[in-house]
Every structure is written in C-alpha cells, then in structure tokens.
Tab-separated table of C-alpha atoms in Angstrom:
chain	number	residue	atom	x	y	z
C	1	MET	CA	-10.542	-10.021	-7.706
C	2	ALA	CA	-8.202	-12.853	-10.124
C	3	ALA	CA	-5.010	-12.339	-8.529
C	4	GLU	CA	-2.126	-10.627	-10.757
C	5	SER	CA	1.399	-11.660	-11.495
C	6	PRO	CA	3.278	-10.190	-8.784
C	7	GLU	CA	6.657	-8.312	-9.494
C	8	CYS	CA	9.096	-9.260	-7.536
C	9	PHE	CA	12.343	-7.040	-5.732
C	10	ARG	CA	15.802	-8.596	-5.662
C	11	PRO	CA	19.017	-6.787	-4.391
C	12	GLY	CA	20.401	-5.097	-7.147
C	13	GLN	CA	24.163	-4.886	-8.036
C	14	ASP	CA	24.983	-3.449	-11.152
C	15	LYS	CA	27.643	-0.739	-11.071
C	16	PRO	CA	25.430	2.366	-12.555
C	17	SER	CA	26.396	4.176	-15.628
C	18	MET	CA	25.092	6.081	-18.616
C	19	PRO	CA	25.319	4.876	-22.030
C	20	GLN	CA	27.100	7.673	-23.868
C	21	GLN	CA	26.057	6.807	-28.136
C	22	LEU	CA	23.080	8.488	-28.961
C	23	PRO	CA	20.771	6.308	-31.780
C	24	ASP	CA	20.572	7.699	-34.860
C	25	SER	CA	17.112	8.095	-36.868
C	26	SER	CA	17.294	5.243	-39.048
C	27	PRO	CA	14.050	3.238	-39.635
C	28	GLY	CA	14.885	0.217	-37.576
C	29	TYR	CA	14.985	2.538	-34.508
C	30	HIS	CA	14.128	0.445	-31.773
C	31	TRP	CA	12.434	2.091	-28.425
C	32	SER	CA	16.000	-0.103	-26.599
C	33	ASP	CA	17.675	2.413	-28.397
C	34	LEU	CA	16.303	6.028	-27.156
C	35	PRO	CA	19.062	8.329	-25.679
C	36	ALA	CA	19.877	7.923	-22.121
C	37	ASP	CA	19.040	11.673	-20.941
C	38	MET	CA	15.898	10.935	-22.720
C	39	LEU	CA	14.585	8.180	-20.367
C	40	ILE	CA	16.551	9.354	-17.382
C	41	ARG	CA	14.216	12.398	-17.575
C	42	VAL	CA	10.869	10.474	-18.270
C	43	PHE	CA	12.381	7.862	-15.251
C	44	LEU	CA	12.534	11.276	-12.616
C	45	ASP	CA	8.672	11.705	-13.450
C	46	LEU	CA	8.280	7.769	-12.531
C	47	ASP	CA	6.631	6.888	-9.016
C	48	ILE	CA	9.217	4.594	-7.008
C	49	LEU	CA	7.060	1.565	-8.501
C	50	ASP	CA	6.975	2.545	-11.864
C	51	LEU	CA	10.574	3.085	-11.473
C	52	PHE	CA	11.816	0.176	-10.602
C	53	SER	CA	9.683	-1.625	-13.149
C	54	VAL	CA	11.611	-0.165	-15.862
C	55	ARG	CA	14.268	-1.740	-14.811
C	56	ALA	CA	13.994	-4.807	-16.041
C	57	VAL	CA	13.150	-3.765	-19.842
C	58	CYS	CA	16.633	-3.636	-21.266
C	59	GLN	CA	20.137	-3.270	-20.322
C	60	SER	CA	19.764	0.694	-21.468
C	61	TRP	CA	16.687	1.226	-19.812
C	62	ARG	CA	18.531	-0.301	-16.661
C	63	LEU	CA	21.416	1.400	-17.163
C	64	SER	CA	19.624	4.893	-17.225
C	65	TYR	CA	17.731	3.515	-14.480
C	66	GLN	CA	20.189	3.496	-12.155
C	67	VAL	CA	21.199	7.311	-12.980
C	68	ALA	CA	17.378	7.741	-12.242
C	69	ARG	CA	17.725	6.205	-9.300
C	70	ARG	CA	20.480	8.030	-7.680
C	71	LEU	CA	18.932	11.121	-8.743
C	72	GLY	CA	15.821	10.804	-6.477
C	73	PRO	CA	11.924	10.939	-8.343
C	74	CYS	CA	10.565	13.751	-8.611
C	75	SER	CA	7.118	12.837	-9.095
C	76	SER	CA	4.705	14.042	-6.664
C	77	ASN	CA	2.265	11.280	-6.966
C	78	ARG	CA	2.920	8.303	-4.069
C	79	SER	CA	2.336	4.762	-4.913
C	80	LEU	CA	-0.394	3.967	-2.333
C	81	CYS	CA	0.142	0.829	-1.093
C	82	LEU	CA	-1.600	-2.170	1.364
C	83	LEU	CA	1.429	-3.932	2.749
C	84	TYR	CA	0.383	-7.715	3.850
C	85	SER	CA	2.229	-11.187	4.435
C	86	SER	CA	1.761	-13.411	1.322
C	87	LYS	CA	0.301	-16.645	1.864
C	88	ASP	CA	2.468	-17.893	-1.222
C	89	GLY	CA	5.887	-15.852	-0.139
C	90	ASP	CA	8.361	-16.883	2.106
C	91	ALA	CA	8.519	-15.342	6.352
C	92	ASN	CA	11.014	-12.518	4.377
C	93	THR	CA	9.000	-11.529	1.696
C	94	ALA	CA	6.040	-9.032	2.202
C	95	THR	CA	2.971	-7.960	-0.222
C	96	LEU	CA	2.704	-4.801	-1.528
C	97	PHE	CA	-0.931	-4.445	-2.823
C	98	ARG	CA	-1.252	-1.335	-4.886
C	99	LEU	CA	-4.370	0.106	-5.905
C	100	SER	CA	-3.868	1.798	-8.725
C	101	ASN	CA	-3.738	-0.691	-10.963
C	102	LYS	CA	-4.245	-4.058	-8.429
C	103	LYS	CA	-1.506	-5.347	-8.994
C	104	LEU	CA	0.895	-7.338	-6.605
C	105	TYR	CA	4.153	-6.812	-5.771
C	106	ARG	CA	6.831	-8.509	-3.534
C	107	VAL	CA	9.608	-7.379	-1.401
C	108	ALA	CA	12.480	-9.537	0.148
C	109	LEU	CA	13.178	-7.803	3.440
C	110	PRO	CA	16.065	-8.644	5.486
C	111	ASP	CA	16.142	-10.184	9.052
C	112	PRO	CA	13.707	-9.955	11.281
C	113	PRO	CA	11.499	-12.259	9.259
C	114	LEU	CA	8.393	-10.024	8.033
C	115	GLY	CA	6.251	-13.153	9.390
C	116	SER	CA	7.499	-13.555	12.314
C	117	CYS	CA	6.899	-9.435	13.890
C	118	PHE	CA	4.338	-7.276	14.777
C	119	VAL	CA	3.994	-4.568	12.473
C	120	VAL	CA	2.871	-1.525	14.888
C	121	GLY	CA	2.995	2.027	13.194
C	122	SER	CA	3.958	3.250	9.253
C	123	SER	CA	4.775	6.741	8.453
C	124	GLY	CA	6.556	8.420	5.248
C	125	GLY	CA	7.405	4.846	3.464
C	126	TRP	CA	8.748	3.145	6.630
C	127	LEU	CA	7.385	0.497	9.314
C	128	ALA	CA	7.790	0.186	12.662
C	129	ILE	CA	7.989	-3.417	13.646
C	130	ALA	CA	8.508	-5.072	16.888
C	131	ASP	CA	10.796	-8.287	16.457
C	132	GLU	CA	10.118	-11.772	18.567
C	133	ARG	CA	12.270	-10.161	21.684
C	134	SER	CA	9.950	-6.906	21.773
C	135	GLU	CA	13.005	-5.018	19.607
C	136	LEU	CA	12.015	-2.159	18.034
C	137	LEU	CA	13.050	-1.232	14.382
C	138	LEU	CA	12.448	0.529	11.712
C	139	VAL	CA	12.641	-0.558	8.421
C	140	ASN	CA	12.031	0.699	4.606
C	141	PRO	CA	11.053	-1.756	2.457
C	142	ILE	CA	12.470	-0.564	-0.622
C	143	THR	CA	16.178	0.108	0.587
C	144	ARG	CA	15.686	-2.343	3.239
C	145	ALA	CA	17.476	0.012	5.053
C	146	GLN	CA	16.717	-0.491	9.197
C	147	ILE	CA	17.279	1.571	12.043
C	148	ALA	CA	17.726	0.138	15.623
C	149	LEU	CA	15.405	1.793	18.496
C	150	PRO	CA	16.084	2.198	21.982
C	151	SER	CA	15.813	-0.892	23.891
C	152	PRO	CA	12.374	-1.372	25.237
C	153	LEU	CA	14.904	-1.886	28.882
C	154	THR	CA	15.046	1.742	28.673
C	155	ILE	CA	11.254	2.745	29.035
C	156	LYS	CA	10.289	4.080	32.577
C	157	ASN	CA	8.768	0.922	33.221
C	158	VAL	CA	10.322	-2.157	31.710
C	159	ARG	CA	12.964	-3.600	34.037
C	160	GLY	CA	14.565	-6.892	32.771
C	161	CYS	CA	14.509	-11.057	34.624
C	162	TYR	CA	17.580	-12.858	33.331
C	163	THR	CA	18.610	-16.389	34.359
C	164	LEU	CA	21.103	-17.472	36.577
C	165	ASP	CA	23.484	-17.081	33.563
C	166	GLY	CA	22.748	-13.212	32.942
C	167	VAL	CA	20.731	-14.122	29.799
C	168	LEU	CA	17.532	-12.231	29.355
C	169	ASP	CA	14.522	-14.359	30.273
C	170	GLY	CA	11.560	-11.921	30.105
C	171	TYR	CA	10.322	-8.568	31.149
C	172	ARG	CA	8.643	-6.842	34.301
C	173	LEU	CA	5.864	-4.764	33.542
C	174	HIS	CA	5.278	-2.036	36.567
C	175	GLU	CA	2.013	0.267	35.936
C	176	LEU	CA	3.287	3.757	36.503
C	177	ASP	CA	2.420	6.768	39.403
C	178	LEU	CA	2.290	9.999	36.973
C	179	GLU	CA	1.819	11.541	40.183
C	180	ASN	CA	4.890	10.962	41.429
C	181	GLN	CA	6.120	9.842	38.344
C	182	ASP	CA	7.718	6.541	39.027
C	183	CYS	CA	7.161	3.159	39.339
C	184	ASP	CA	4.124	1.953	41.112
C	185	THR	CA	5.906	-0.668	43.471
C	186	GLN	CA	2.200	-0.913	45.530
C	187	ILE	CA	0.649	-2.461	42.153
C	188	GLU	CA	2.013	-6.764	41.459
C	189	PRO	CA	4.415	-6.272	38.086
C	190	ASP	CA	3.317	-8.085	35.121
C	191	ASP	CA	6.007	-10.550	33.984
C	192	LEU	CA	6.198	-11.978	30.627
C	193	THR	CA	8.211	-13.520	28.196
C	194	PRO	CA	10.652	-11.055	25.456
C	195	GLU	CA	8.006	-12.033	22.880
C	196	GLN	CA	4.942	-11.542	24.691
C	197	VAL	CA	6.311	-7.981	26.298
C	198	ARG	CA	4.934	-6.818	21.717
C	199	PHE	CA	1.404	-7.719	22.051
C	200	HIS	CA	1.001	-6.452	25.630
C	201	PHE	CA	3.111	-3.307	25.930
C	202	TYR	CA	3.326	-1.438	22.391
C	203	LEU	CA	0.369	0.159	21.253
C	204	ARG	CA	1.556	2.563	18.365
C	205	VAL	CA	4.386	4.151	16.894
C	206	VAL	CA	4.859	8.088	15.560
C	207	MET	CA	7.967	9.300	13.206
C	208	SER	CA	8.589	12.664	13.269
C	209	ALA	CA	10.481	12.846	9.670
C	210	ASP	CA	12.217	10.078	7.661
C	211	PRO	CA	14.861	8.187	10.296
C	212	SER	CA	17.196	8.496	7.816
C	213	SER	CA	17.166	12.014	7.847
C	214	GLY	CA	19.110	12.285	11.461
C	215	ASN	CA	16.136	14.850	12.728
C	216	CYS	CA	13.720	11.750	13.423
C	217	ILE	CA	12.116	11.755	17.128
C	218	VAL	CA	10.141	8.768	17.099
C	219	MET	CA	7.193	8.682	19.559
C	220	ILE	CA	5.464	5.076	21.008
C	221	GLN	CA	1.876	4.605	22.747
C	222	HIS	CA	2.204	1.991	25.603
C	223	MET	CA	0.902	0.164	28.728
C	224	PRO	CA	-0.003	0.784	31.629
C	225	ARG	CA	-2.925	3.750	30.419
C	226	ASN	CA	-1.588	4.222	26.696
C	227	GLN	CA	1.218	6.482	27.757
C	228	LEU	CA	3.720	7.719	25.611
C	229	SER	CA	7.416	7.808	25.797
C	230	PHE	CA	9.546	8.925	22.923
C	231	ALA	CA	13.522	9.104	21.366
C	232	ARG	CA	15.447	10.913	19.029
C	233	VAL	CA	17.102	8.417	16.318
C	234	GLY	CA	20.578	7.595	17.705
C	235	ASP	CA	19.391	8.042	21.520
C	236	ALA	CA	20.305	5.176	23.814
C	237	GLU	CA	16.826	5.231	25.844
C	238	TRP	CA	13.485	6.093	25.661
C	239	THR	CA	12.086	9.176	27.853
C	240	TRP	CA	8.387	9.050	29.357
C	241	ILE	CA	6.408	12.145	29.091
C	242	SER	CA	4.616	12.921	32.925
C	243	VAL	CA	4.817	16.569	32.663
C	244	ASP	CA	1.046	15.771	34.931
C	245	GLN	CA	-1.458	13.028	35.661
C	246	ARG	CA	-3.345	13.847	32.028
C	247	CYS	CA	-0.700	11.870	29.949
C	248	CYS	CA	-2.304	8.996	29.636
C	249	ASP	CA	-5.423	7.353	28.143
C	250	TYR	CA	-4.238	8.505	25.126
C	251	ASN	CA	-5.320	7.058	21.513
C	252	GLY	CA	-4.441	8.637	18.248
C	253	PHE	CA	-1.323	11.137	17.864
C	254	PHE	CA	0.348	12.892	15.180
C	255	TYR	CA	3.343	14.970	14.214
C	256	ASN	CA	2.820	18.275	12.963
C	257	ASP	CA	5.780	19.829	10.088
C	258	SER	CA	4.331	23.450	9.927
C	259	ASP	CA	4.718	24.030	13.778
C	260	GLY	CA	7.514	20.854	15.304
C	261	LEU	CA	4.990	19.573	17.766
C	262	PHE	CA	2.991	16.629	18.142
C	263	TYR	CA	-0.676	16.033	18.946
C	264	ALA	CA	-2.327	13.759	20.896
C	265	VAL	CA	-6.146	12.250	21.527
C	266	ARG	CA	-7.077	10.981	24.991
C	267	VAL	CA	-10.130	8.733	25.043
C	268	THR	CA	-12.222	11.686	26.082
C	269	GLY	CA	-11.827	13.798	23.074
C	270	GLU	CA	-9.574	15.630	24.973
C	271	VAL	CA	-6.506	17.646	22.578
C	272	HIS	CA	-2.368	17.591	23.987
C	273	ALA	CA	0.488	19.695	22.238
C	274	ILE	CA	3.687	17.946	22.965
C	275	ASP	CA	6.492	20.287	22.707
C	276	LEU	CA	9.641	17.978	22.438
C	277	ASN	CA	12.007	20.796	21.146
C	278	GLY	CA	13.206	22.300	24.648
C	279	PRO	CA	15.539	20.646	27.150
C	280	SER	CA	12.305	18.903	28.651
C	281	ALA	CA	8.420	18.123	27.106
C	282	VAL	CA	5.887	21.157	27.413
C	283	VAL	CA	2.057	19.815	27.185
C	284	LYS	CA	-0.466	21.946	26.317
C	285	VAL	CA	-4.089	21.283	26.515
C	286	ILE	CA	-6.044	22.865	23.477
C	287	LEU	CA	-9.295	21.243	23.988
C	288	LYS	CA	-10.927	20.696	27.349
C	289	PRO	CA	-12.414	17.090	27.490
C	290	ILE	CA	-15.826	16.393	25.232
C	291	THR	CA	-17.374	13.340	26.305
C	292	TYR	CA	-16.399	10.525	28.984
C	293	LEU	CA	-18.454	7.804	27.402
C	294	ILE	CA	-15.499	5.455	25.832
C	295	ASP	CA	-17.169	3.255	23.398
C	296	ASN	CA	-14.848	4.099	20.524
C	297	TYR	CA	-11.417	4.750	18.802
C	298	LYS	CA	-10.380	8.508	18.231
C	299	TYR	CA	-7.669	9.672	15.519
C	300	ILE	CA	-6.461	12.987	15.362
C	301	VAL	CA	-5.094	14.232	12.116
C	302	GLN	CA	-4.029	17.699	10.224
C	303	ALA	CA	-6.070	17.986	7.392
C	304	PRO	CA	-4.582	19.542	3.928
C	305	TRP	CA	-6.333	22.683	4.072
C	306	GLY	CA	-4.976	23.383	8.100
C	307	ASP	CA	-7.934	21.810	10.352
C	308	ILE	CA	-7.024	19.163	12.921
C	309	LEU	CA	-9.435	16.299	12.854
C	310	GLN	CA	-11.066	13.759	14.929
C	311	VAL	CA	-12.392	10.632	14.160
C	312	TRP	CA	-14.280	8.365	15.876
C	313	ARG	CA	-14.295	4.707	14.654
C	314	TYR	CA	-17.142	2.814	16.488
C	315	ASP	CA	-16.874	-1.417	16.201
C	316	GLU	CA	-18.551	-3.999	17.079
C	317	PHE	CA	-18.186	-8.012	16.956
C	318	ILE	CA	-20.589	-9.553	14.387
C	319	THR	CA	-19.969	-13.296	15.975
C	320	GLU	CA	-18.033	-14.590	19.000
C	321	ASP	CA	-14.521	-14.332	16.721
C	322	GLU	CA	-15.313	-11.404	14.194
C	323	LYS	CA	-15.177	-7.762	14.640
C	324	LYS	CA	-16.000	-5.126	12.474
C	325	THR	CA	-16.359	-1.162	11.870
C	326	LEU	CA	-20.057	-0.401	11.636
C	327	LYS	CA	-19.772	3.820	12.183
C	328	LEU	CA	-17.363	6.095	11.303
C	329	LYS	CA	-17.708	10.686	12.254
C	330	VAL	CA	-15.231	12.525	11.473
C	331	TYR	CA	-15.125	16.441	13.469
C	332	MET	CA	-13.477	19.328	13.558
C	333	VAL	CA	-11.556	20.540	16.898
C	334	ASP	CA	-12.606	24.049	17.349
C	335	GLN	CA	-9.968	25.611	19.764
C	336	VAL	CA	-11.690	28.979	19.770
C	337	LYS	CA	-14.876	27.895	21.465
C	338	GLN	CA	-13.737	24.525	22.645
C	339	ARG	CA	-15.914	21.970	20.763
C	340	LEU	CA	-16.176	19.533	18.167
C	341	VAL	CA	-18.165	20.506	14.933
C	342	GLU	CA	-19.338	17.151	12.748
C	343	ILE	CA	-17.934	17.888	9.515
C	344	LYS	CA	-20.060	15.241	6.864
C	345	ASN	CA	-16.790	15.210	3.419
C	346	LEU	CA	-13.248	16.110	3.136
C	347	LYS	CA	-12.688	18.333	0.700
C	348	GLU	CA	-12.585	16.083	-2.473
C	349	HIS	CA	-9.715	14.280	-0.259
C	350	VAL	CA	-9.168	10.404	0.874
C	351	LEU	CA	-8.073	10.011	4.740
C	352	PHE	CA	-6.574	6.661	5.475
C	353	ILE	CA	-6.190	5.498	8.947
C	354	GLY	CA	-5.137	1.925	10.289
C	355	PHE	CA	-1.695	1.153	12.582
C	356	ASN	CA	-0.413	4.039	10.099
C	357	THR	CA	-0.069	7.850	11.130
C	358	PRO	CA	-3.000	8.879	9.293
C	359	PHE	CA	-2.785	10.685	6.107
C	360	PHE	CA	-4.511	12.244	3.389
C	361	LEU	CA	-4.112	12.155	-0.735
C	362	PRO	CA	-5.926	14.272	-2.851
C	363	ALA	CA	-8.516	12.233	-5.078
C	364	LYS	CA	-8.342	14.109	-8.139
C	365	ASP	CA	-4.187	13.185	-8.419
C	366	TYR	CA	-5.274	9.383	-7.711
C	367	PRO	CA	-8.541	8.094	-9.699
C	368	MET	CA	-8.856	5.074	-8.498
C	369	LEU	CA	-9.855	6.559	-5.154
C	370	THR	CA	-13.388	8.032	-4.140
C	371	PRO	CA	-13.411	11.140	-3.188
C	372	ASN	CA	-14.642	11.813	0.500
C	373	CYS	CA	-14.180	8.579	1.963
C	374	ILE	CA	-12.480	6.857	4.298
C	375	TYR	CA	-9.858	3.912	3.721
C	376	PHE	CA	-9.169	1.738	7.108
C	377	THR	CA	-7.427	-1.380	8.619
C	378	GLU	CA	-7.546	-3.150	11.432
C	379	ASP	CA	-5.557	-2.070	14.259
C	380	SER	CA	-7.779	-2.800	17.400
C	381	MET	CA	-5.512	-3.856	20.200
C	382	ASP	CA	-8.019	-6.125	22.153
C	383	TYR	CA	-9.330	-7.103	19.119
C	384	ILE	CA	-5.556	-8.469	18.121
C	385	TYR	CA	-4.653	-9.657	21.262
C	386	CYS	CA	-7.588	-12.047	21.617
C	387	HIS	CA	-7.252	-13.168	17.948
C	388	LYS	CA	-4.167	-12.832	16.571
C	389	PHE	CA	-5.075	-14.674	13.449
C	390	GLY	CA	-8.859	-13.853	13.478
C	391	PRO	CA	-10.598	-11.881	10.257
C	392	ARG	CA	-8.563	-8.683	9.117
C	393	GLN	CA	-11.227	-5.813	7.957
C	394	VAL	CA	-9.981	-3.847	5.035
C	395	ALA	CA	-12.587	-1.327	3.995
C	396	VAL	CA	-13.724	2.289	2.200
C	397	PHE	CA	-16.299	4.177	4.355
C	398	ASN	CA	-17.899	6.760	2.060
C	399	MET	CA	-18.819	9.534	4.263
C	400	GLU	CA	-21.557	10.991	1.868
C	401	ASP	CA	-23.341	8.198	1.791
C	402	GLY	CA	-22.659	5.780	4.900
C	403	SER	CA	-22.163	2.811	3.209
C	404	PHE	CA	-19.014	0.249	3.645
C	405	THR	CA	-16.927	-1.744	0.514
C	406	ASP	CA	-14.774	-4.509	1.330
C	407	LEU	CA	-11.474	-3.710	-0.099
C	408	SER	CA	-9.160	-7.277	0.813
C	409	PRO	CA	-6.899	-7.684	-1.432
C	410	GLY	CA	-8.290	-11.380	-2.119
C	411	SER	CA	-8.342	-14.313	0.174
C	412	ASN	CA	-6.116	-16.649	-2.070
C	413	SER	CA	-3.074	-14.320	-0.951
C	414	TRP	CA	-3.197	-12.645	1.842
C	415	GLN	CA	-2.431	-13.507	5.856
C	416	ASN	CA	-4.183	-12.399	8.712
C	417	TRP	CA	-0.777	-12.046	10.386
C	418	PRO	CA	1.264	-9.778	10.009
C	419	LEU	CA	-1.572	-7.016	10.546
C	420	PRO	CA	-2.242	-5.276	6.927
C	421	ILE	CA	-1.044	-1.678	6.892
C	422	TRP	CA	-0.987	1.077	4.610
C	423	ILE	CA	2.396	2.406	2.978
C	424	THR	CA	3.691	4.681	0.579
C	425	PRO	CA	6.713	3.641	-0.324
C	426	SER	CA	10.176	5.983	-0.378
C	427	TYR	CA	12.865	6.570	-0.317
C	428	SER	CA	15.409	6.981	2.744
C	429	GLN	CA	17.110	10.770	2.324
C	430	SER	CA	20.646	8.545	3.698
C	431	ASN	CA	19.850	5.922	0.990
C	432	LYS	CA	19.437	7.901	-2.505
C	433	GLY	CA	23.268	6.933	-3.673
C	434	LYS	CA	22.611	3.230	-3.840
C	435	ILE	CA	20.550	0.924	-5.218
C	436	HIS	CA	19.228	-1.727	-2.480
C	437	VAL	CA	16.576	-3.242	-4.575
C	438	ALA	CA	15.865	-4.041	-7.963
C	439	VAL	CA	12.727	-5.116	-10.074
C	440	GLN	CA	11.844	-8.498	-11.911
C	441	TYR	CA	9.209	-7.665	-13.918
C	442	ASN	CA	6.859	-10.428	-15.514
C	443	SER	CA	4.623	-9.230	-18.086
C	444	SER	CA	1.957	-12.534	-17.992
C-alpha cells in the first residue's frame, strides 16, 4: 500500500467567531463565501477527522469549524482507526490509520511521549497508557485531555521500594491470597524497577464511560493470576475484587451500559457479572465453567442484538520469534441451558478485538468493512514480554470462509512499539467547548 500524506494535528489558538455577512448571488460567487449557518449545519454531520480537515480550507470555514467544534458533531458514524507509533514521527506523535480512506493522520500528544509508554487499553476514544514509572493515565488523542489514575502503590499487592533518601526506586509485587483476602507472605515477592512493573503487572484496562464525564469506573486486570481491581475517576486508591476464591484467572471483560454491570470471562469460560453499584463488589456466576483445557485466550462482548458472546482466540508460534493467530471461534452464552453455542456469523456486523475493549460496528454504515469478520490486533502478553519489538499481527478473520487477510498499514511507516490498537476518536465530554487541536490539511 502506498503511503498517504498525513493530516497533521497541532494545538489551535484561534478565537472562535462567526462571519456576519451573507454572500450575494453574483456570478463570481465563491464556495469560500458560503453562509456560515449552512456550513455549520453541514459540519455538524461530519465525523471528527473530517471536521478537523475542513478547518484548513480557508478562514471563513475555519471560523464556522470552531462553532461546530463547540457544539460537537451530530454524526452517528465514527471514524475507525488503528493507532500506532510511526517511524518517521517523533516520540510524542501518534499515527491514526483510518480504514475508510486508508489515510494517515498525525496526532501530537502531550507528555509522556507515546513512544515510551505501554498502551494497555482503549475505550470510547480514550487510551489507557502506563508511563515509564508504571503510572496509569487515560489520554484522549483528539482533545489531548489527560486523567491520572491512582498510584500503583494503592493496589492491594504492591509495595514500594525506596532509597535511603526516600525516593521510590522500585516496586515489590506480592502474591494475593483470595481465601484470606490479603497478601500471601509465604511466597517470595517479585522486586521490579518502576519501568518493569507495567509489563509484568498490567494486563488490560476497561472504562465504563467517557472518563471526563465524572461518572466513570476504570477496571484493570493485573497480576498475580489475572485478578481485577477498580477505581472511580477521582478516587485516591484501587479496590481489589476479592469476593471469593473464583475471582481470578480472568481473560476479557466489558461494561454493560444497559444494566450497569461489568461482565468478565475466566480461562475456563465461566462468566461473572460484577456489580460495583453498592458499598462493596457483588459477583454472580452466570455461566458455569465450560472447559479446563486452557489453550486459547477468551474475549467477552455484548452483541448489538443483545446476546453475550465469547470469542476464543488460538495462537501459535510460526517461527521462534513470530506468533500468529490461526483460529477464532465465536460462541453465544446460553445462560438458561448453561452452555456455549457456536455461531457462524455476526448478523452483518464487524467485531474489533485486541487491547481495546471489544466493540461492534454495523457493516452497512462502513462500506470499507467486510461483514461477519473479526478485525484483530496483537495482545498476547506472554509474547510481548519476550518480544517487545517483535512482529505484530494486524489482520481480518472472515467467519464465513475461515480466511485471514493481513491489514498492516505498510512496513515502511509503522513501528511495533507501542502496540497498535483500535480506536474510534471522540471528544471529551468536559472539553466540547475547548479547542485543543486543529488540522493542517495536506492534499498532496
């Protein structure tokens, strides 16, 4: 695929206003003189990346863009992008590979530099990243908004290691004893540097809502034994979910807007519904264990038609240093008969999995997508631990014929670190009236 000229996002500082004069209908009428109210009406129907692009057309369009930016786009279609770090960009720049037109967009992010971070999740247009001190941050690449999460020192099994001067020099990770709901002091803890912790501790991050809304729960999957902790945005510490001895060995999880619960799948296929709306966590088993043969990774997601689905992903090493996904299976969770039922299509939808919170898009609204396919990125932590800069698979699995299609955006541009991740750019709810970024359009 030939490389496209990138859109370049830069901080914008223009004062928003609106043209007051309407153009006349003389023969020399120019499109740059279109009425501001007409432009704003059109701009509100654009998705975010198209809206940024019109800003660079001319001064009058830029002024109308700023008003539309304040109001927020009305379009229900979201730009679908693969976010990654580019070889020809600086450490603070992220590249968005837009699937609809295969164009590249460059986004200038605030510190910490993306190239030094571990991207461990995305949800609703936000990234979850761990910096070089293993502190977790939520970042919106479009608005440049950042939200700091509680320190890892507040997680139940994490302790700090300090120099004689009282400076944090590392972390001590203890095993957790679910029976006694405390650290297991009989097992030797792991001592790690601040940078190492993020690779050996954080496994996945999921958000319940736009974190800038003020009503968001962030759940993290972490070591040991793939356990869960959560914090509300603004909390000072993490809360460990330790209801009983089954609260471990989780794979995927998601938040359900319709009932306000998190759903998590264990390595056995067992599904838990987790209620965090009361004073303490309540965990209910809604699907009993299905298998004890652990030879795949399991995702869980709610389909647009209401069913809860599990996706089983089977990976194998094709060489000593390269791993690929060779099979994907999708099952419907039958809570009544306590079983999984394999399904062969996604009812003309498309599913996206990886480090992102799994999500569906209707193929009819995205002509560039193939219906009944799973678009996936690399997210195997066992592989990443040993091959930080190893090859990354970005591909499409067709459920109807079982075929795989490579989707990598070109080896000349993208880097394998941080890990490429799916994202649907969005505005922060608390930043709709602020202009954090603008676009300089290059049509070459």
